[in-house]
């Protein structure tokens, strides 16, 4: 076997928000294990992520989660080529748990160590799909998550042009806030999607903030419009399903309109739809129906936070020779270009 044929195996850890996750990824493409311990049930009682509770919960489960990831991959620490971990953006206390765990393992086994941008992790999630061989640059990536709504032109591995982003709320944040307005459980995204299934998307004409010719987004006006509507009803008579369906239709329309515009402007080969909100079936369907170029959306488990995507992104940095020192610090407001 030549050196080229020896697979690169990376253990990746993700603890930026409310999922404690560890995965082993081979060559940035093959998932050998992907373990996710969600804290959603714990945070639901607070109606959102409670940062101190999140970091304490990460501390409790990080060790068994990492152990399970290695066990399911049938590998030991000695078999790994690199430890990778989310460096930011995210909650400082949560990030620290993952980074310290990865540093400890790297130090104990004298292995290379890499800090990875969480947003870049989402961007690399399509490389974990079976058709990843067909990806050809340039691609347009729409990242829609709880903290981000960003359009990136990806011209090569690790080379991004930021075309636009949200001026106020992120798409997932808007789902979560409107979910709360409608009395739905946290997180609002899946709850709104479920409620919308029995609602009429044309029941309410909510604004579509298309702004200007650029590629920025704004969702705060839409959120205010939903709030205004809810005040027309007594809490027990809220038409939750219709409000959810009409709100979801407005978000989907804006996201697809802007993405289509950017895809045409830059002549990309495909659109990649990633991040927690890309789990939304209405969005996945509309993006595929309205765009006449291929739209690649990862499997549901790879849309919301996971460590496999961190391993996929880490592979490209590792194969280009990047190595971080154990002095690396967390960066809660880390950006991607
Ligand atoms: O990527 P992610 O797991 O974490 C961040 O990096 O923020 O995204 C979480 C966000 C939450 O705001 C959640 O409400 C939203 O993704 N989300 C959804 C759906 N599933 C998760 N939004 C709409 N429809 C869904 N099915
Ligand atoms: Zn995320």
Short mmCIF file of N, CA, C and O and ligand atoms in Angstrom, two decimals, residues 14 16 118-119 122 145-147 275-276 303-306 309, ligand 2:
data_model
loop_
_atom_site.label_atom_id
_atom_site.label_comp_id
_atom_site.label_asym_id
_atom_site.label_seq_id
_atom_site.Cartn_x
_atom_site.Cartn_y
_atom_site.Cartn_z
N UNK A 14 -17.69 18.27 18.70
CA UNK A 14 -18.49 19.49 18.52
C UNK A 14 -19.30 19.74 19.80
O UNK A 14 -20.12 18.90 20.19
N UNK A 16 -20.47 23.32 20.44
CA UNK A 16 -20.62 24.78 20.39
C UNK A 16 -21.91 25.28 21.01
O UNK A 16 -22.00 26.42 21.44
N UNK A 118 -17.13 26.33 13.14
CA UNK A 118 -18.42 25.61 13.10
C UNK A 118 -19.17 25.86 11.78
O UNK A 118 -19.78 24.93 11.23
N UNK A 119 -19.12 27.09 11.29
CA UNK A 119 -19.84 27.41 10.04
C UNK A 119 -19.21 26.63 8.88
O UNK A 119 -19.90 26.11 8.01
N UNK A 122 -20.57 23.17 8.78
CA UNK A 122 -21.84 23.07 8.04
C UNK A 122 -21.57 23.10 6.53
O UNK A 122 -22.15 22.33 5.76
N UNK A 145 -28.89 28.51 9.98
CA UNK A 145 -28.88 27.83 11.28
C UNK A 145 -29.47 28.74 12.33
O UNK A 145 -30.05 29.79 12.01
N UNK A 146 -29.29 28.35 13.61
CA UNK A 146 -29.83 29.17 14.69
C UNK A 146 -29.11 30.50 14.81
O UNK A 146 -29.69 31.49 15.24
N UNK A 147 -27.84 30.53 14.43
CA UNK A 147 -27.06 31.76 14.59
C UNK A 147 -26.70 32.43 13.28
O UNK A 147 -26.18 33.56 13.27
N UNK A 275 -27.05 23.57 7.38
CA UNK A 275 -27.40 24.18 8.67
C UNK A 275 -28.75 23.67 9.16
O UNK A 275 -29.52 23.10 8.39
N UNK A 276 -29.04 23.89 10.42
CA UNK A 276 -30.24 23.33 11.06
C UNK A 276 -31.53 23.57 10.31
O UNK A 276 -32.37 22.68 10.20
N UNK A 303 -27.81 17.96 9.01
CA UNK A 303 -28.23 19.37 8.89
C UNK A 303 -28.04 20.08 10.22
O UNK A 303 -27.41 21.14 10.29
N UNK A 304 -28.58 19.50 11.28
CA UNK A 304 -28.41 20.10 12.61
C UNK A 304 -27.01 19.73 13.13
O UNK A 304 -26.30 18.94 12.50
N UNK A 305 -26.64 20.32 14.27
CA UNK A 305 -25.26 20.21 14.71
C UNK A 305 -24.80 18.77 14.94
O UNK A 305 -25.50 17.96 15.53
N UNK A 306 -23.61 18.49 14.46
CA UNK A 306 -23.01 17.15 14.55
C UNK A 306 -21.50 17.30 14.42
O UNK A 306 -21.01 18.36 14.02
N UNK A 309 -19.50 16.68 10.43
CA UNK A 309 -19.20 17.81 9.53
C UNK A 309 -17.90 18.52 9.94
O UNK A 309 -17.18 19.03 9.09
ZN1 LIG B 2 -24.76 24.71 13.64
#
